[in-house]
């Protein structure tokens, strides 16, 4: 019986010894290779925020081994305690990283040379200026004696359930990774800044409110990217602890509201989708209100409201893009190209917040990549819509200055161009020539073949005229069958004569595209601007044309402006010069 009791006592002692051995965390060996180490299992416990480091060090916390991917149920009244035992095998400097910029507060406890526990704090609610070393996310440089086992305690405060990303890397690896991250973020933020500058310029240059709205959206989106990635807290507002904590959600809501207002302008829904248009506008205008309310809302409720609002924005944007694309509007394709990735990134972010998926670089930078893609596509859609609007405005302006039948300038704008050419010669000495062209057999064609054939003949004449003149020359319709022509840079009569004779000869040639169409008999009168000396060119040119008989053998003549009597035809402010009957020169 005694032997049996001794055996039971020995078994119990061995069991208790084994439990005591298992009650200690495993040692994380930091090898000489310097590779990043991500512990797959940590000793952790969720406790009240009143717990101190002395309680944790004395074993008063129910620490137990848990997977690093465990979702810890944190809230505003508790904290997560993690114990690490590390042993470096080489004299290298090591860094503990928690690459999650949105953590509220992270405290690392490690002993100093005297054995006293020393705290180092980082996190959203701690101004970056008070961190041991500024950064985008919490990290700590470890003081580890080579070859010795060192206990570390990490206290994490966060108002939402979280799975804690954690890794131990060498200082060189940490610095290299930081440089790569800043390179990528710098490229993304630089692209957003370039889009912002382009939008501001176009808003000022085109006086277009849509580009001003896009500029505001681009600015807020760039700030939101900076806030989400920790760049804002490190460089833009390092001393504002409360704003560092609230800025990601606040700016995300504000940016989503601006995006809805832009989508509402791009979609331009008619009465058939009037309710959707009103929903877009109401949702967009609600953005600033919700952004302000987010600042004063408890974090857990605020994150739920943020996720719901951004999800609604994404659904409205996708619906608008689909309907716009369905009606054949090319803007719809650009809207869809930006809305779908943004919606996917929002879903990833929500899933990451609620720990439905594990953290990775994809979940961390999904919103950044989606915004970087969404803004250029929105700007492309705005450019397309702006081109359509400007084209309609140009057509409206053209209808007031261009002849509806021929597409040439009307008489008033043509005479204004002629006056500019004369003024330019008087200022700079730049020479030009002016001519009046008449389709001499237009009345005969109209009388014998009807109005339709006469108009077709007029259009054929315009086509041939346009093929002869240059882009810098000005043409206009100044009568039923008369055209005005300003030839820029003409210094001699020979050059003008060549243009006129080509037009006359081409008009007499049969039209290959319209067999049987009547030939076009052009009469042309011209003069050089340097020959005017203050006289009215239009009166002289019209008088010269009237002096030609319908069957004249000299269909081109130079007019003498100083021998021309006053003409009764209006010349739009160009005064008629008195004088005797016109003297003409023939070809």
XYZ file of C-alpha atoms in Angstrom:
587
model
C 0.000 0.000 0.000
C 2.828 2.336 0.837
C 4.522 1.594 -2.466
C 1.292 2.350 -4.293
C 0.952 5.700 -2.561
C 4.535 6.543 -3.391
C 3.923 5.706 -7.015
C 0.826 7.939 -7.111
C 2.725 10.783 -5.462
C 5.556 10.463 -7.980
C 3.085 10.498 -10.877
C 1.341 13.594 -9.532
C 4.699 15.323 -9.054
C 5.747 14.476 -12.573
C 2.407 15.737 -13.893
C 2.697 18.999 -11.984
C 6.287 19.399 -13.187
C 5.189 18.840 -16.766
C 2.379 21.372 -16.369
C 4.841 23.866 -14.962
C 7.124 23.287 -17.906
C 4.281 23.707 -20.351
C 3.183 26.866 -18.563
C 6.205 28.706 -19.928
C 6.102 30.196 -23.452
C 8.367 28.652 -26.020
C 11.569 30.461 -26.845
C 11.651 32.234 -30.197
C 15.185 31.732 -31.442
C 16.473 34.575 -33.611
C 18.980 32.918 -35.906
C 22.094 34.402 -37.475
C 20.522 34.385 -40.964
C 18.594 37.533 -40.092
C 15.396 36.373 -41.792
C 12.047 37.796 -40.676
C 10.324 35.601 -38.109
C 6.546 35.527 -37.762
C 5.599 33.506 -34.671
C 2.831 31.073 -35.483
C 1.877 30.715 -31.816
C 1.962 33.272 -29.019
C 1.027 33.287 -25.372
C -1.809 35.749 -25.132
C -4.785 36.742 -23.031
C -7.507 39.391 -23.141
C -7.763 41.227 -19.826
C -9.169 44.359 -18.292
C -7.289 47.566 -19.044
C -6.541 48.002 -15.337
C -4.041 45.141 -15.475
C -0.440 46.306 -14.982
C 2.896 44.952 -16.146
C 3.554 43.667 -12.631
C 0.430 41.522 -12.848
C 1.510 40.149 -16.202
C 5.101 39.490 -15.083
C 3.967 37.683 -11.905
C 1.777 35.309 -13.870
C -1.553 36.715 -12.727
C -2.848 36.747 -16.308
C -4.328 33.548 -17.756
C -1.851 33.502 -20.638
C -2.183 30.467 -22.868
C -0.764 29.485 -26.255
C -2.863 30.702 -29.154
C -2.397 30.901 -32.900
C -1.184 34.212 -34.268
C -4.245 34.161 -36.542
C -6.667 34.012 -33.613
C -9.303 36.744 -33.632
C -9.194 38.373 -30.211
C -12.453 39.917 -29.015
C -11.226 43.378 -28.083
C -13.361 46.373 -27.166
C -13.024 49.771 -25.540
C -12.663 48.334 -22.003
C -10.130 45.526 -22.421
C -6.671 44.933 -23.852
C -4.677 42.108 -25.361
C -1.529 40.967 -23.568
C 1.069 38.932 -25.457
C 4.200 37.374 -23.944
C 7.224 36.611 -26.111
C 10.433 34.876 -25.074
C 13.203 35.551 -27.563
C 16.818 34.475 -27.736
C 19.166 36.023 -30.306
C 22.026 33.765 -31.346
C 24.080 36.556 -32.900
C 24.850 40.153 -32.039
C 22.326 41.668 -34.447
C 19.854 44.473 -33.825
C 16.239 43.305 -33.985
C 12.911 45.087 -34.446
C 9.429 43.977 -33.395
C 6.871 45.064 -36.018
C 3.086 45.215 -35.818
C 2.275 46.338 -39.400
C -1.244 47.610 -38.770
C -1.419 51.447 -38.883
C -4.911 51.620 -37.335
C -4.078 50.089 -33.922
C -5.063 52.503 -31.152
C -2.225 51.885 -28.718
C 0.594 49.358 -28.557
C 2.913 49.199 -25.538
C 6.102 47.140 -25.424
C 7.452 46.239 -21.992
C 11.074 45.123 -21.709
C 13.597 45.226 -18.880
C 16.452 47.706 -18.812
C 19.957 47.031 -17.516
C 18.758 47.366 -13.909
C 15.928 44.857 -14.377
C 13.197 47.492 -14.267
C 10.291 47.235 -16.719
C 10.375 50.067 -19.264
C 7.436 50.935 -21.539
C 7.523 52.214 -25.122
C 4.186 53.311 -26.596
C 2.953 53.806 -30.148
C -0.413 53.739 -31.918
C -3.117 55.955 -33.370
C -4.079 57.605 -30.097
C -0.448 58.420 -29.286
C 0.935 61.405 -31.242
C 3.720 60.206 -33.520
C 5.916 62.932 -32.069
C 5.804 60.952 -28.781
C 6.720 57.596 -30.316
C 10.180 56.183 -29.579
C 10.753 56.422 -33.330
C 8.320 57.783 -35.900
C 6.833 55.363 -38.403
C 3.732 54.436 -40.344
C 2.793 51.640 -37.968
C 3.927 50.463 -34.500
C 7.434 49.010 -34.295
C 10.016 48.767 -31.526
C 13.771 48.332 -31.511
C 14.569 45.502 -29.093
C 17.344 45.497 -26.501
C 18.397 41.842 -26.535
C 21.591 40.514 -24.935
C 23.123 37.949 -27.330
C 22.576 34.353 -26.302
C 20.226 35.158 -23.422
C 16.483 34.496 -23.204
C 14.580 37.760 -22.822
C 10.931 38.165 -21.836
C 8.857 40.743 -23.727
C 5.280 41.803 -23.033
C 3.106 43.561 -25.600
C -0.138 45.302 -24.629
C -2.521 46.111 -27.519
C -5.591 48.331 -27.203
C -8.116 48.386 -30.022
C -11.916 48.822 -29.923
C -12.659 46.058 -32.455
C -11.978 42.338 -32.754
C -8.561 41.873 -34.280
C -6.085 39.238 -35.347
C -2.675 40.610 -34.540
C -0.003 40.780 -37.262
C 3.424 40.468 -35.686
C 6.950 39.777 -36.908
C 10.518 40.110 -35.657
C 13.068 41.324 -38.205
C 16.578 42.686 -38.200
C 17.132 46.426 -38.313
C 18.526 46.215 -41.831
C 15.500 44.255 -43.063
C 13.140 46.706 -41.376
C 14.843 49.725 -42.944
C 14.901 48.081 -46.386
C 11.222 47.114 -46.168
C 10.342 50.651 -45.053
C 12.141 52.136 -48.043
C 10.314 49.822 -50.453
C 6.970 50.673 -48.867
C 7.638 54.396 -49.125
C 8.701 53.970 -52.746
C 5.369 52.367 -53.652
C 3.345 54.799 -51.569
C 5.275 57.738 -52.998
C 4.455 56.627 -56.529
C 0.769 56.238 -55.651
C 0.534 59.578 -53.841
C 2.526 61.264 -56.610
C 0.055 59.988 -59.195
C -2.835 61.283 -57.084
C -1.108 64.660 -56.705
C -0.623 64.871 -60.474
C -4.317 64.116 -61.033
C -5.181 66.800 -58.481
C -3.018 69.374 -60.280
C -4.542 68.500 -63.667
C -8.063 68.727 -62.249
C -7.370 72.130 -60.661
C -5.948 73.452 -63.930
C -8.892 72.223 -65.979
C -11.397 73.538 -63.452
C -9.765 76.976 -63.747
C -9.144 76.839 -67.492
C -12.522 75.438 -68.570
C -14.581 77.008 -65.766
C -16.072 73.539 -65.249
C -17.577 72.778 -61.842
C -17.242 69.022 -62.422
C -13.459 69.311 -62.456
C -13.547 71.411 -59.281
C -15.575 68.657 -57.618
C -13.116 66.063 -58.906
C -10.215 68.118 -57.541
C -11.848 68.088 -54.094
C -12.382 64.329 -54.398
C -8.762 63.785 -55.454
C -7.477 65.854 -52.518
C -9.612 63.994 -49.980
C -8.708 60.629 -51.528
C -5.000 61.408 -51.353
C -5.359 62.404 -47.692
C -7.394 59.243 -47.020
C -4.669 57.092 -48.568
C -2.111 58.896 -46.414
C -4.251 58.319 -43.313
C -4.926 54.623 -44.012
C -1.263 53.850 -44.651
C 0.079 55.844 -41.710
C 1.857 58.398 -43.897
C -0.459 61.135 -42.657
C 0.223 60.417 -39.003
C 3.962 60.258 -39.569
C 4.426 63.306 -41.788
C 1.275 65.437 -42.114
C -0.245 65.595 -38.617
C 2.215 63.853 -36.233
C 1.094 65.786 -33.173
C -2.672 65.263 -33.493
C -3.317 61.974 -31.725
C -7.124 62.132 -31.836
C -7.163 63.126 -35.514
C -4.659 60.379 -36.380
C -7.126 57.907 -34.900
C -10.238 59.330 -36.584
C -8.827 60.540 -39.915
C -9.006 57.253 -41.892
C -12.729 56.807 -41.364
C -13.602 60.499 -41.580
C -11.720 61.037 -44.848
C -13.045 57.784 -46.310
C -16.648 58.918 -45.739
C -15.926 62.372 -47.161
C -14.209 60.935 -50.244
C -17.060 58.503 -50.849
C -19.534 61.394 -50.745
C -17.569 63.367 -53.333
C -17.377 60.248 -55.504
C -21.174 59.919 -55.486
C -21.617 63.546 -56.525
C -19.211 63.003 -59.432
C -21.043 59.828 -60.469
C -24.331 61.744 -60.354
C -22.911 64.336 -62.763
C -21.450 61.701 -65.065
C -24.555 59.526 -65.201
C -26.892 62.460 -65.968
C -29.991 60.314 -65.492
C -33.215 61.426 -67.112
C -36.721 61.118 -65.721
C -36.761 57.352 -66.170
C -34.062 56.968 -63.487
C -34.944 60.082 -61.545
C -35.058 58.263 -58.185
C -31.563 56.872 -58.687
C -30.303 60.345 -59.542
C -31.869 61.717 -56.363
C -30.328 58.867 -54.350
C -26.890 59.678 -55.762
C -27.225 63.341 -54.889
C -28.650 62.676 -51.418
C -25.947 60.111 -50.676
C -23.231 62.479 -51.837
C -24.523 65.412 -49.787
C -24.807 63.145 -46.740
C -21.057 62.442 -46.880
C -19.828 65.632 -45.145
C -22.523 65.317 -42.470
C -21.612 61.693 -41.729
C -17.903 62.536 -41.749
C -18.429 65.127 -39.015
C -20.671 62.751 -37.054
C -17.979 60.052 -37.272
C -15.634 62.246 -35.240
C -18.012 62.139 -32.255
C -19.170 58.523 -32.548
C -17.914 55.564 -30.532
C -15.411 53.691 -32.666
C -17.219 50.363 -32.998
C -20.466 52.054 -34.074
C -18.513 54.431 -36.308
C -16.786 51.593 -38.146
C -20.132 49.872 -38.717
C -21.592 53.121 -40.105
C -18.486 53.658 -42.237
C -18.690 50.175 -43.729
C -22.409 50.490 -44.424
C -22.072 53.909 -46.065
C -19.100 52.998 -48.249
C -20.824 49.774 -49.285
C -23.949 51.715 -50.296
C -21.773 54.145 -52.233
C -20.091 51.280 -54.072
C -23.430 49.654 -54.955
C -24.895 52.944 -56.200
C -21.771 53.617 -58.276
C -21.847 50.152 -59.865
C -25.578 50.439 -60.604
C -25.098 53.854 -62.193
C -22.171 52.594 -64.265
C -24.184 49.600 -65.490
C -27.188 51.713 -66.492
C -24.980 54.312 -68.178
C -23.118 51.604 -70.085
C -26.372 49.887 -71.025
C -27.751 52.975 -72.758
C -24.668 53.070 -75.010
C -22.848 55.900 -73.263
C -19.050 55.327 -73.440
C -18.682 57.072 -70.078
C -20.283 54.001 -68.487
C -17.250 51.861 -69.290
C -14.930 54.260 -67.483
C -17.285 54.410 -64.502
C -17.426 50.611 -64.278
C -13.640 50.300 -64.595
C -13.237 52.409 -61.457
C -16.289 51.340 -59.446
C -15.811 47.564 -59.523
C -12.246 47.506 -58.073
C -13.246 50.098 -55.486
C -16.224 48.001 -54.393
C -14.009 44.907 -54.182
C -11.474 46.774 -52.036
C -14.245 47.980 -49.728
C -15.465 44.418 -49.251
C -11.902 43.295 -48.509
C -11.472 46.104 -45.979
C -14.746 45.234 -44.233
C -13.824 41.555 -44.179
C -10.427 42.438 -42.718
C -11.927 44.684 -40.025
C -14.280 41.912 -38.915
C -11.492 39.313 -39.286
C -13.363 37.244 -41.846
C -10.104 36.972 -43.792
C -6.487 37.011 -42.718
C -4.362 40.127 -42.961
C -1.958 40.379 -45.894
C -0.397 43.033 -48.117
C -3.462 42.709 -50.370
C -5.881 43.643 -47.591
C -3.543 46.349 -46.292
C -3.114 48.158 -49.605
C -6.334 47.188 -51.442
C -7.990 50.560 -50.834
C -4.821 52.390 -51.905
C -4.613 50.451 -55.162
C -8.348 50.822 -55.836
C -8.306 54.583 -55.251
C -5.204 54.920 -57.420
C -7.128 53.159 -60.196
C -10.508 54.799 -59.543
C -9.334 58.399 -59.790
C -7.783 58.111 -63.302
C -10.870 56.326 -64.611
C -13.140 58.985 -63.129
C -11.003 61.659 -64.727
C -11.167 59.844 -68.077
C -14.956 59.758 -67.750
C -14.981 63.475 -66.927
C -12.762 64.184 -69.934
C -15.137 62.274 -72.201
C -18.171 64.082 -70.812
C -16.378 67.435 -71.037
C -15.512 66.828 -74.693
C -19.157 66.081 -75.416
C -20.228 69.269 -73.654
C -17.644 71.417 -75.408
C -18.560 69.869 -78.755
C -22.203 70.794 -78.200
C -21.196 74.327 -77.212
C -18.986 74.651 -80.283
C -21.815 73.454 -82.503
C -24.097 76.008 -80.906
C -21.531 78.743 -81.481
C -20.960 77.540 -85.028
C -24.667 77.703 -85.791
C -24.594 81.443 -85.048
C -21.503 82.143 -87.161
C -21.625 79.521 -89.927
C -23.920 79.236 -92.899
C -26.279 76.292 -92.477
C -26.098 75.132 -96.117
C -22.408 75.485 -96.934
C -20.715 75.460 -93.533
C -18.798 78.619 -94.428
C -18.722 81.731 -92.283
C -21.707 84.009 -92.505
C -21.284 87.500 -93.943
C -20.882 89.260 -90.591
C -18.092 87.036 -89.202
C -16.361 87.023 -92.589
C -16.271 90.815 -92.787
C -14.916 90.865 -89.218
C -12.072 88.555 -90.295
C -11.437 90.805 -93.291
C -11.212 93.839 -91.022
C -8.715 91.940 -88.830
C -6.556 91.194 -91.883
C -6.574 94.879 -92.874
C -5.744 95.994 -89.320
C -2.960 93.420 -89.112
C -1.413 94.796 -92.313
C -1.568 98.333 -90.950
C 0.140 97.237 -87.700
C 2.718 94.728 -88.879
C 2.844 95.053 -92.660
C 1.720 91.431 -93.108
C 0.218 91.292 -96.585
C -2.874 89.379 -97.718
C -5.368 89.366 -100.566
C -9.162 89.448 -100.672
C -11.405 88.039 -103.376
C -15.113 87.732 -104.073
C -16.237 84.650 -106.002
C -19.602 84.398 -107.728
C -21.255 81.334 -109.240
C -22.357 83.168 -112.376
C -24.704 80.503 -113.753
C -26.460 79.848 -110.420
C -29.595 81.795 -111.405
C -29.768 79.977 -114.748
C -29.414 76.554 -113.068
C -32.075 77.467 -110.540
C -34.455 78.649 -113.253
C -34.008 75.654 -115.572
C -33.267 72.747 -113.179
C -34.875 73.821 -109.908
C -33.777 74.742 -106.401
C -32.453 71.305 -105.481
C -29.987 71.130 -108.383
C -29.009 74.759 -107.776
C -28.189 74.044 -104.130
C -26.239 70.935 -105.131
C -24.253 73.046 -107.586
C -23.577 75.549 -104.817
C -22.302 72.786 -102.553
C -20.094 71.381 -105.316
C -18.657 74.846 -105.745
C -17.924 75.075 -102.014
C -16.199 71.685 -102.075
C -13.935 72.780 -104.914
C -13.238 76.082 -103.213
C -12.188 74.323 -100.009
C -9.844 72.027 -101.912
C -7.994 75.028 -103.343
C -7.667 77.279 -100.291
C -5.348 76.618 -97.342
C -6.236 76.086 -93.697
C -5.045 79.582 -92.802
C -7.311 81.220 -95.386
C -10.799 82.467 -94.515
C -13.884 81.712 -96.602
C -17.426 82.962 -96.116
C -20.786 83.152 -97.845
C -21.672 86.802 -98.419
C -24.584 86.377 -100.830
C -26.890 83.774 -102.307
C -24.242 82.638 -104.799
C -21.278 84.734 -103.664
C -18.330 83.785 -101.504
C -15.661 85.875 -99.858
C -12.053 84.733 -99.586
C -9.155 86.155 -97.561
C -5.809 84.726 -98.694
C -3.200 85.127 -95.966
C 0.409 85.927 -96.837
C -0.229 86.853 -100.483
C 2.330 89.452 -101.652
C 1.885 89.399 -105.441
C -0.901 89.344 -107.978
C 0.603 86.281 -109.668
C -0.036 84.138 -106.590
C -3.647 85.347 -106.398
C -4.093 84.784 -110.141
C -2.937 81.160 -109.814
C -5.544 80.433 -107.149
C -8.328 82.091 -109.133
C -7.500 80.406 -112.439
C -7.353 76.988 -110.788
C -10.802 77.513 -109.293
C -12.285 78.728 -112.586
C -10.754 75.839 -114.533
C -11.853 73.280 -111.994
C -15.414 74.571 -112.101
C -15.579 74.060 -115.875
C -14.425 70.440 -115.580
C -17.133 67.702 -115.440
C -17.811 66.278 -112.013
C -16.859 62.574 -111.956
C -18.980 61.895 -108.880
C -22.077 63.566 -110.396
C -22.190 62.768 -114.133
C -24.526 65.080 -116.009
C -24.329 67.811 -113.377
C -24.064 71.333 -114.816
C -20.631 72.923 -114.963
C -19.788 75.720 -112.568
C -18.980 79.104 -114.067
C -17.037 81.121 -111.502
C -16.413 84.861 -111.759
C -13.638 86.118 -109.495
C -12.552 89.624 -108.574
C -9.587 90.192 -106.271
C -7.187 92.774 -104.922
C -4.228 92.958 -102.565
C -4.702 94.527 -99.152
C -1.616 96.797 -99.587
C -3.421 98.389 -102.564
C -6.391 99.544 -100.475
C -4.936 102.667 -98.810
C -8.102 103.062 -96.708
C -10.615 102.214 -99.454
C -13.507 99.756 -99.091
C -12.436 96.449 -100.703
C -15.887 94.815 -100.787
C -17.483 97.643 -102.734
C -14.694 97.559 -105.322
C -14.858 93.783 -105.692
C -18.651 93.693 -106.084
C -18.551 96.497 -108.623
C -15.958 94.579 -110.625
C -18.156 91.479 -110.617
C -21.175 93.448 -111.823
C -19.106 94.746 -114.694
C -18.633 91.171 -115.974
C -21.194 89.817 -118.446
C -22.524 86.258 -117.899
C -20.563 84.937 -120.881
C -17.404 86.974 -120.371
C -14.114 85.600 -121.593
C -12.345 87.294 -118.680
C -13.885 85.687 -115.547
C -11.047 86.879 -113.298
C -10.150 90.521 -112.835
C -8.281 92.671 -110.345
C -10.301 95.574 -108.966
C -9.090 99.129 -108.515
C -10.485 100.251 -105.142
C -9.777 103.933 -105.720
C -11.769 104.104 -108.940
C -14.882 102.428 -107.504
C -18.157 104.326 -106.903
C -20.213 103.748 -103.767
C -21.942 100.372 -103.739
C -25.405 99.703 -102.373
C -24.489 96.245 -101.044
C -23.842 96.170 -97.309
C -20.233 95.520 -96.368
C -20.609 95.241 -92.604
C -19.080 98.508 -91.570
C -16.429 98.694 -94.292
C -17.092 102.180 -95.705
C -17.683 102.536 -99.440
C -15.217 104.890 -101.077
C -16.683 107.446 -103.560
C -15.172 107.740 -107.027
C -15.736 107.183 -110.739
C -16.715 103.905 -112.397
C -14.439 100.987 -111.585
C -11.364 100.370 -113.616
C -10.576 96.689 -114.074
C -7.714 94.561 -115.191
C -8.253 91.223 -116.871
C -6.271 88.077 -116.758
